[in-house]
């Protein structure tokens, strides 16, 4: 059945003014000026209680990093290193993937492909430098379709050497939860419907770990708002009523500041957007932030509420561009061309796919929990001593264009590990600008091209970030050798 938002848990009147992101635990916050630093951080993955909805409801048992969902905000400056000890106190094995970070393959956190999973009671230490400034995040890559929507996700922020001047640098980690009337997580992970349709949609959307009524603004202030979509399936189309935010970065990578088309910020699972939000309202004003991705089921995410004294009386000029990260520029003329065809799902028509070397029809696949394929292969899990073959092998340094063909009736946010890529074309039309991304949201039946220099050696996952689709077979990997 359909889970409509807010149907199950009545919204409560909450007074949470002035404490939104201030309540987020910060693992690393201040640093002296400037030599590259190593930040040592301990993350413990463990169950804990969280107050996702109002105080009139019971707490929810979730899975957390260090007791909170989202986990602690990890902050470093561009060029610094992180040394993160992850201890697993969950009832199942886990890993942590550092989404969007261009790091050495062995630190990428993919079970049996880049590391042995961390068994319950065990630990693993990740260590890597953060070469690119921007907004990133971290989450397990083992049983992701269960572990991420149980609460295991957190922000990883890499500060620019010279950050843009803003009055506040804020973060909204967006997550959704499937709760019953007692605010208990419904643990129907990987069910047939979610896997074969549009994934696990929750019925309760939280901002930084709780349902949010109000978010304070002061007249005239300029806020950098970092948005992270940590949902397993929900796509947002955020409308900031009465406001005209600028997008200044996508998936961590700067873009020339621009107003989003139709004043809506579209954010698929795993995608991030950095906004400049100028508070152009009046004292006492209330303006909704609406998620209108499904127009007939639009809902209010939060109200921006003006209070306090005006910070500034005059409007600010448009924000300047952030400094680009040093990404290798693909040469489209000499690039080798490859294809990734995505098939399967409900209403996907007849198709066949190989699973562990056997050709199966949709029914045979469904019996084995698979519904999707990349280039005719349903991605299985990697097991000890049995990693799947890469769907694509390229030489280190190769310039590549990959044509993405969505031969399904569904949307898919397609993510490549270890690299950023340019989105070159859509529907045969060359795009301008060609944004850098690590995740690209494909419309049903869409054809797109992405381009990159495969400069990072190793086995890199390439998968849909609707986590039930990934689990259901829409995953593969690229070998850069
Ligand atoms: Cu956000 Cu393969 O991951
Ligand atoms: Cu998908």
Coordinates of C-alpha atoms and ligand atoms in Angstrom, one line a residue:
X1 CA 0.0 0.0 0.0
X2 CA 1.0 3.6 -0.4
X3 CA 2.6 5.3 2.6
X4 CA 1.6 8.9 2.5
X5 CA 3.7 11.3 4.4
X6 CA 2.3 12.4 7.8
X7 CA -0.5 9.9 7.5
X8 CA 0.7 7.7 10.4
X9 CA 2.3 10.1 12.8
X10 CA 0.3 13.3 13.4
X11 CA 2.4 16.4 13.3
X12 CA 2.8 18.0 16.7
X13 CA 3.2 21.6 17.6
X14 CA 6.8 21.9 18.6
X15 CA 8.8 24.8 19.9
X16 CA 12.2 24.1 18.5
X17 CA 13.1 27.6 17.5
X18 CA 16.8 28.5 17.6
X19 CA 18.1 25.0 18.2
X20 CA 18.1 23.2 14.9
X21 CA 21.6 22.5 13.8
X22 CA 23.1 23.9 17.0
X23 CA 22.1 20.6 18.6
X24 CA 24.2 18.5 16.1
X25 CA 27.2 16.9 17.7
X26 CA 30.3 18.1 16.0
X27 CA 33.2 15.7 16.0
X28 CA 35.8 18.2 14.9
X29 CA 35.1 21.9 14.8
X30 CA 38.0 24.3 15.3
X31 CA 41.5 24.2 14.0
X32 CA 44.4 26.6 14.0
X33 CA 45.6 28.2 10.8
X34 CA 47.0 26.0 8.7
X35 CA 49.1 23.1 8.0
X36 CA 47.4 19.9 6.8
X37 CA 46.1 18.1 9.9
X38 CA 45.1 14.5 10.7
X39 CA 41.8 14.4 12.5
X40 CA 41.3 11.3 14.6
X41 CA 37.8 10.3 15.1
X42 CA 36.1 7.3 16.7
X43 CA 32.7 6.1 15.3
X44 CA 30.8 3.4 17.1
X45 CA 27.9 1.9 15.1
X46 CA 25.3 0.8 17.7
X47 CA 21.6 0.8 18.4
X48 CA 20.2 3.7 20.4
X49 CA 17.0 5.5 21.1
X50 CA 16.2 8.6 19.2
X51 CA 13.4 11.2 19.4
X52 CA 12.4 11.4 15.7
X53 CA 8.9 12.8 16.4
X54 CA 7.6 15.0 19.2
X55 CA 7.8 14.4 22.9
X56 CA 4.3 13.0 23.0
X57 CA 5.5 9.9 21.2
X58 CA 7.8 7.2 22.3
X59 CA 11.4 7.2 21.3
X60 CA 12.4 5.1 18.3
X61 CA 15.1 2.4 18.4
X62 CA 17.4 3.3 15.6
X63 CA 21.0 2.4 14.6
X64 CA 23.4 5.2 15.1
X65 CA 27.0 6.3 14.9
X66 CA 28.0 7.4 18.4
X67 CA 24.4 7.3 19.7
X68 CA 22.8 9.8 17.3
X69 CA 21.2 9.7 13.9
X70 CA 22.5 11.3 11.9
X71 CA 25.9 10.5 13.2
X72 CA 28.4 13.2 14.2
X73 CA 29.3 15.8 11.6
X74 CA 32.9 15.2 10.5
X75 CA 34.6 18.4 9.5
X76 CA 38.1 18.8 8.1
X77 CA 39.7 21.3 5.8
X78 CA 40.7 20.6 2.2
X79 CA 43.9 18.6 2.1
X80 CA 43.6 17.4 5.7
X81 CA 43.5 13.7 6.5
X82 CA 40.9 11.7 8.5
X83 CA 41.8 8.7 10.6
X84 CA 38.5 7.2 11.6
X85 CA 38.2 4.1 13.8
X86 CA 34.9 2.4 13.2
X87 CA 33.7 -0.1 15.8
X88 CA 30.8 -2.3 15.0
X89 CA 28.4 -2.9 17.9
X90 CA 25.5 -3.8 15.5
X91 CA 24.0 -7.3 15.3
X92 CA 25.3 -7.6 11.7
X93 CA 28.4 -6.9 9.8
X94 CA 29.0 -3.4 8.4
X95 CA 31.5 -1.1 6.6
X96 CA 31.6 2.7 6.1
X97 CA 31.7 4.3 2.7
X98 CA 32.7 8.0 2.4
X99 CA 30.4 9.1 -0.3
X100 CA 31.9 11.4 -2.9
X101 CA 35.4 11.4 -1.5
X102 CA 38.1 10.6 -4.0
X103 CA 40.2 8.3 -1.8
X104 CA 42.4 5.2 -2.2
X105 CA 40.3 2.1 -3.1
X106 CA 41.2 0.2 0.1
X107 CA 39.4 2.9 2.1
X108 CA 36.2 2.9 0.1
X109 CA 34.3 0.7 2.4
X110 CA 32.7 -1.9 0.0
X111 CA 32.4 -5.3 1.6
X112 CA 34.4 -8.1 -0.1
X113 CA 35.4 -5.8 -2.9
X114 CA 37.6 -3.3 -1.1
X115 CA 37.7 -4.8 2.4
X116 CA 36.6 -7.6 4.7
X117 CA 33.4 -6.4 6.3
X118 CA 33.6 -5.4 10.0
X119 CA 32.1 -8.2 12.0
X120 CA 30.0 -7.5 15.1
X121 CA 32.5 -6.7 17.9
X122 CA 35.3 -5.8 15.5
X123 CA 36.8 -2.5 14.3
X124 CA 38.4 -1.1 11.2
X125 CA 40.3 2.1 10.8
X126 CA 39.9 4.2 7.7
X127 CA 42.6 6.7 6.8
X128 CA 42.5 9.0 3.8
X129 CA 43.1 12.6 2.8
X130 CA 40.2 14.8 1.6
X131 CA 41.3 16.3 -1.7
X132 CA 38.1 18.2 -2.5
X133 CA 36.3 20.9 -0.6
X134 CA 32.5 20.4 -0.3
X135 CA 29.6 18.6 1.3
X136 CA 29.9 14.8 1.5
X137 CA 28.5 12.1 3.6
X138 CA 29.2 8.7 5.1
X139 CA 27.1 5.6 5.4
X140 CA 27.5 1.8 5.6
X141 CA 27.9 -0.2 2.3
X142 CA 26.9 -3.5 3.8
X143 CA 23.1 -4.2 3.9
X144 CA 22.8 -0.5 3.0
X145 CA 19.1 -0.9 2.3
X146 CA 18.6 -1.7 5.9
X147 CA 21.4 0.0 7.7
X148 CA 21.0 3.5 6.1
X149 CA 17.3 3.8 6.8
X150 CA 17.8 2.5 10.3
X151 CA 19.8 5.6 10.9
X152 CA 23.4 5.0 9.9
X153 CA 24.3 8.1 8.0
X154 CA 26.2 11.3 8.7
X155 CA 27.7 14.4 7.1
X156 CA 31.3 14.8 6.1
X157 CA 32.1 18.5 5.4
X158 CA 35.4 19.6 3.8
X159 CA 35.9 23.3 4.3
X160 CA 37.5 25.5 1.6
X161 CA 40.8 27.2 2.4
X162 CA 39.0 30.4 1.9
X163 CA 35.3 29.8 2.6
X164 CA 32.7 32.2 1.2
X165 CA 31.6 34.9 3.5
X166 CA 28.3 34.0 5.0
X167 CA 26.6 34.8 8.4
X168 CA 26.0 31.1 9.1
X169 CA 27.1 27.8 7.6
X170 CA 24.2 25.4 8.2
X171 CA 23.5 21.8 7.4
X172 CA 20.2 19.9 6.8
X173 CA 20.6 16.1 6.7
X174 CA 17.3 14.9 5.3
X175 CA 16.2 11.4 6.2
X176 CA 12.9 9.6 6.1
X177 CA 11.7 6.8 8.3
X178 CA 8.9 4.3 8.0
X179 CA 7.3 4.4 11.4
X180 CA 4.2 2.7 12.9
X181 CA 1.8 4.5 15.3
X182 CA 4.0 3.9 18.2
X183 CA 6.9 5.6 16.4
X184 CA 8.6 2.2 16.0
X185 CA 10.6 1.5 12.8
X186 CA 8.8 -0.9 10.5
X187 CA 11.5 -3.4 9.7
X188 CA 10.2 -4.7 6.4
X189 CA 13.5 -4.0 4.7
X190 CA 13.9 -5.4 1.2
X191 CA 10.3 -6.3 0.6
X192 CA 9.1 -7.1 -2.9
X193 CA 7.2 -3.9 -3.4
X194 CA 10.0 -1.5 -2.4
X195 CA 12.6 -3.5 -4.4
X196 CA 10.6 -3.7 -7.6
X197 CA 9.0 -0.2 -7.6
X198 CA 10.4 3.1 -6.3
X199 CA 12.2 1.9 -3.2
X200 CA 11.6 2.3 0.5
X201 CA 9.8 5.6 1.1
X202 CA 9.3 6.5 4.7
X203 CA 6.3 8.4 6.2
X204 CA 8.2 10.7 8.4
X205 CA 10.9 13.1 7.1
X206 CA 13.4 14.5 9.5
X207 CA 15.9 17.3 9.4
X208 CA 19.1 16.5 11.4
X209 CA 17.3 13.7 13.1
X210 CA 14.0 15.1 14.2
X211 CA 10.8 16.4 12.6
X212 CA 11.2 20.2 12.4
X213 CA 8.6 22.9 12.6
X214 CA 10.5 26.0 12.4
X215 CA 13.9 27.2 11.3
X216 CA 15.0 30.6 12.5
X217 CA 16.2 33.4 10.2
X218 CA 17.2 36.9 10.8
X219 CA 16.3 39.7 8.4
X220 CA 19.2 40.4 6.0
X221 CA 21.4 37.5 6.9
X222 CA 23.1 35.3 4.3
X223 CA 23.1 31.5 5.1
X224 CA 25.1 28.8 3.4
X225 CA 22.7 25.8 3.6
X226 CA 24.2 22.4 2.9
X227 CA 21.5 19.9 2.0
X228 CA 22.2 16.1 2.1
X229 CA 19.6 13.6 0.9
X230 CA 20.3 10.6 3.1
X231 CA 17.0 8.9 2.3
X232 CA 17.0 5.5 0.8
X233 CA 14.5 6.3 -1.9
X234 CA 12.9 9.8 -1.5
X235 CA 13.5 12.4 -4.1
X236 CA 13.0 16.0 -2.9
X237 CA 11.9 19.0 -4.9
X238 CA 12.3 21.8 -2.4
X239 CA 10.6 25.1 -2.9
X240 CA 11.7 27.9 -0.6
X241 CA 8.5 30.1 -0.6
X242 CA 9.2 33.8 -0.8
X243 CA 13.0 33.2 -1.3
X244 CA 15.3 32.7 -4.2
X245 CA 18.2 30.6 -3.1
X246 CA 21.3 30.2 -5.3
X247 CA 22.8 26.8 -5.9
X248 CA 26.6 27.2 -5.4
X249 CA 27.7 23.5 -5.4
X250 CA 26.3 20.1 -6.3
X251 CA 27.6 16.9 -4.8
X252 CA 30.3 19.0 -3.2
X253 CA 31.6 20.4 -6.5
X254 CA 31.1 24.2 -7.1
X255 CA 28.8 25.4 -9.9
X256 CA 28.6 29.0 -11.1
X257 CA 25.9 30.4 -8.7
X258 CA 22.5 30.0 -10.2
X259 CA 18.9 30.0 -9.3
X260 CA 17.5 26.5 -9.7
X261 CA 15.0 26.0 -12.5
X262 CA 11.4 26.8 -11.4
X263 CA 13.0 27.8 -8.0
X264 CA 13.0 24.1 -7.0
X265 CA 16.0 22.3 -5.7
X266 CA 15.8 18.7 -6.9
X267 CA 17.7 16.2 -4.7
X268 CA 17.8 12.5 -5.4
X269 CA 19.0 10.0 -2.8
X270 CA 22.7 10.6 -2.0
X271 CA 22.8 13.9 -3.8
X272 CA 23.9 17.1 -2.1
X273 CA 23.3 20.8 -2.8
X274 CA 25.0 23.8 -1.2
X275 CA 22.7 26.9 -1.3
X276 CA 23.1 30.5 -0.5
X277 CA 19.9 31.6 1.1
X278 CA 19.5 35.3 1.6
X279 CA 17.0 36.2 4.2
X280 CA 15.0 38.8 2.3
X281 CA 11.8 38.5 4.4
X282 CA 10.4 40.8 7.1
X283 CA 10.4 40.5 10.9
X284 CA 7.8 38.0 12.0
X285 CA 7.4 36.5 8.5
X286 CA 6.9 32.7 8.1
X287 CA 7.7 31.1 4.8
X288 CA 7.3 27.4 4.1
X289 CA 9.9 25.1 2.6
X290 CA 7.8 22.7 0.6
X291 CA 8.7 19.3 -0.9
X292 CA 6.6 19.3 -4.0
X293 CA 8.3 16.4 -5.8
X294 CA 4.9 14.7 -5.9
X295 CA 2.7 17.7 -6.5
X296 CA -0.5 15.9 -5.3
X297 CA 1.4 14.9 -2.1
X298 CA 3.3 18.1 -1.4
X299 CA 4.0 18.7 2.2
X300 CA 5.7 21.3 4.3
X301 CA 9.2 20.3 5.4
X302 CA 9.7 23.2 7.7
X303 CA 8.8 26.9 8.1
X304 CA 11.5 29.6 7.9
X305 CA 10.6 32.0 10.7
X306 CA 11.9 35.5 11.0
X307 CA 12.7 36.8 14.5
X308 CA 15.3 38.8 16.3
X309 CA 16.9 42.0 15.1
X310 CA 17.7 42.7 11.5
X311 CA 21.3 41.8 10.7
X312 CA 21.5 43.9 7.6
X313 CA 19.2 46.3 5.9
X314 CA 20.4 46.2 2.4
X315 CA 20.3 43.4 -0.1
X316 CA 23.5 41.6 -0.8
X317 CA 25.0 41.1 -4.3
X318 CA 24.8 37.6 -5.8
X319 CA 27.3 35.3 -4.2
X320 CA 30.7 34.7 -5.9
X321 CA 31.7 31.3 -7.2
X322 CA 33.5 28.9 -5.0
X323 CA 37.0 27.9 -6.1
X324 CA 36.8 24.8 -8.3
X325 CA 38.4 21.6 -7.0
X326 CA 41.3 20.2 -9.0
X327 CA 39.5 17.5 -10.9
X328 CA 41.0 15.9 -14.0
X329 CA 39.2 17.3 -17.1
X330 CA 37.9 14.6 -19.5
X331 CA 38.7 15.3 -23.2
X332 CA 35.5 14.4 -24.9
X333 CA 37.1 14.2 -28.3
X334 CA 39.5 11.4 -27.5
X335 CA 37.4 9.7 -24.9
X336 CA 36.7 6.0 -25.2
X337 CA 33.0 5.3 -25.2
X338 CA 31.1 2.8 -23.0
X339 CA 27.5 2.0 -22.2
X340 CA 25.6 1.1 -19.1
X341 CA 22.1 -0.1 -19.8
X342 CA 19.7 -0.4 -16.8
X343 CA 16.8 -2.8 -17.0
X344 CA 14.2 -4.4 -14.8
X345 CA 11.6 -3.3 -12.3
X346 CA 7.8 -3.3 -12.5
X347 CA 6.5 -2.4 -15.9
X348 CA 10.0 -3.0 -17.2
X349 CA 8.8 -5.4 -19.9
X350 CA 10.3 -8.7 -20.6
X351 CA 14.0 -8.9 -19.9
X352 CA 16.5 -11.5 -18.9
X353 CA 19.5 -11.1 -16.7
X354 CA 22.4 -13.2 -15.5
X355 CA 22.7 -14.0 -11.9
X356 CA 25.9 -15.8 -10.8
X357 CA 26.4 -16.9 -14.4
X358 CA 22.8 -18.1 -15.0
X359 CA 20.3 -16.5 -17.3
X360 CA 17.0 -15.9 -15.5
X361 CA 13.6 -14.3 -16.4
X362 CA 12.0 -11.7 -14.1
X363 CA 10.3 -14.4 -12.1
X364 CA 13.4 -16.5 -11.6
X365 CA 15.2 -13.3 -10.6
X366 CA 12.5 -12.2 -8.2
X367 CA 12.6 -15.6 -6.4
X368 CA 16.3 -14.8 -5.7
X369 CA 15.6 -11.2 -4.5
X370 CA 16.7 -9.6 -7.8
X371 CA 14.7 -7.2 -9.9
X372 CA 17.2 -5.1 -11.8
X373 CA 20.3 -5.4 -14.0
X374 CA 23.2 -3.4 -15.4
X375 CA 24.2 -4.5 -18.9
X376 CA 22.2 -7.7 -18.5
X377 CA 23.8 -8.8 -15.2
X378 CA 21.9 -8.6 -11.9
X379 CA 24.4 -7.4 -9.3
X380 CA 24.8 -10.0 -6.6
X381 CA 26.5 -9.5 -3.3
X382 CA 30.2 -10.0 -3.1
X383 CA 31.2 -12.9 -0.9
X384 CA 34.5 -13.9 0.6
X385 CA 36.5 -15.3 -2.3
X386 CA 33.8 -14.4 -4.8
X387 CA 33.7 -10.9 -6.2
X388 CA 31.7 -10.3 -9.3
X389 CA 33.5 -9.5 -12.5
X390 CA 33.7 -5.7 -13.3
X391 CA 31.1 -4.6 -15.9
X392 CA 33.8 -2.3 -17.4
X393 CA 37.6 -2.3 -17.2
X394 CA 39.5 0.7 -18.2
X395 CA 43.2 1.7 -18.1
X396 CA 44.3 4.2 -15.4
X397 CA 44.2 7.6 -16.9
X398 CA 41.7 6.8 -19.6
X399 CA 39.3 9.5 -20.7
X400 CA 35.8 7.9 -20.7
X401 CA 32.3 8.7 -21.8
X402 CA 29.8 6.4 -20.4
X403 CA 26.3 6.5 -21.9
X404 CA 23.7 5.7 -19.3
X405 CA 20.5 4.2 -20.7
X406 CA 17.6 3.9 -18.4
X407 CA 15.5 1.2 -19.9
X408 CA 13.1 1.1 -17.0
X409 CA 9.9 2.9 -15.9
X410 CA 11.6 4.3 -12.8
X411 CA 13.9 7.0 -11.7
X412 CA 17.4 6.1 -10.6
X413 CA 20.2 8.2 -9.0
X414 CA 23.3 6.5 -10.4
X415 CA 26.5 6.9 -8.3
X416 CA 30.1 6.1 -9.2
X417 CA 32.6 5.7 -6.4
X418 CA 36.1 7.2 -6.3
X419 CA 35.7 9.8 -9.0
X420 CA 33.6 12.9 -9.9
X421 CA 32.2 12.9 -13.5
X422 CA 30.8 15.6 -15.7
X423 CA 27.2 15.2 -16.9
X424 CA 27.6 15.8 -20.6
X425 CA 24.3 15.3 -22.2
X426 CA 20.7 14.3 -21.7
X427 CA 18.4 12.9 -24.4
X428 CA 21.1 13.6 -27.0
X429 CA 21.2 17.2 -26.1
X430 CA 24.6 18.6 -24.9
X431 CA 24.3 20.2 -21.5
X432 CA 25.7 23.6 -20.6
X433 CA 27.1 23.8 -18.1
X434 CA 28.3 20.2 -17.7
X435 CA 28.1 19.9 -13.9
X436 CA 30.4 17.8 -11.9
X437 CA 28.6 15.2 -9.9
X438 CA 29.1 11.9 -8.2
X439 CA 25.4 10.9 -8.5
X440 CA 23.1 11.7 -11.4
X441 CA 19.4 11.3 -11.2
X442 CA 18.0 9.7 -14.3
X443 CA 14.3 10.1 -15.4
X444 CA 12.4 7.0 -16.6
X445 CA 13.6 6.0 -20.1
X446 CA 16.3 8.7 -20.0
X447 CA 19.6 8.5 -21.9
X448 CA 22.5 10.5 -20.5
X449 CA 26.2 10.7 -21.0
X450 CA 28.8 11.2 -18.2
X451 CA 32.5 11.8 -18.7
X452 CA 35.5 11.3 -16.5
X453 CA 39.2 10.6 -16.4
X454 CA 39.5 7.2 -14.7
X455 CA 42.6 8.3 -12.7
X456 CA 42.0 6.4 -9.5
X457 CA 43.0 2.8 -9.6
X458 CA 40.9 0.1 -8.1
X459 CA 37.4 -1.5 -8.2
X460 CA 34.8 1.2 -7.9
X461 CA 31.1 0.6 -7.3
X462 CA 28.7 2.0 -9.9
X463 CA 25.1 1.6 -8.7
X464 CA 21.7 3.1 -8.1
X465 CA 21.4 4.9 -4.8
X466 CA 17.8 3.9 -4.3
X467 CA 19.1 1.3 -1.9
X468 CA 16.5 -1.3 -2.6
X469 CA 17.3 -1.1 -6.3
X470 CA 21.0 -1.5 -5.4
X471 CA 20.3 -4.5 -3.3
X472 CA 17.9 -5.8 -5.9
X473 CA 20.6 -6.0 -8.6
X474 CA 21.2 -2.5 -9.9
X475 CA 24.9 -2.5 -9.0
X476 CA 28.1 -3.2 -10.8
X477 CA 31.6 -2.0 -10.6
X478 CA 34.2 -0.4 -12.8
X479 CA 37.8 -1.6 -12.7
X480 CA 40.5 1.0 -13.2
X481 CA 43.8 -0.8 -13.7
Ligands
LIG1 CU1 26.6 6.4 -1.2 CU2 27.9 3.1 -3.1 O1 27.3 4.8 -2.1
LIG2 CU1 17.2 2.8 -9.0

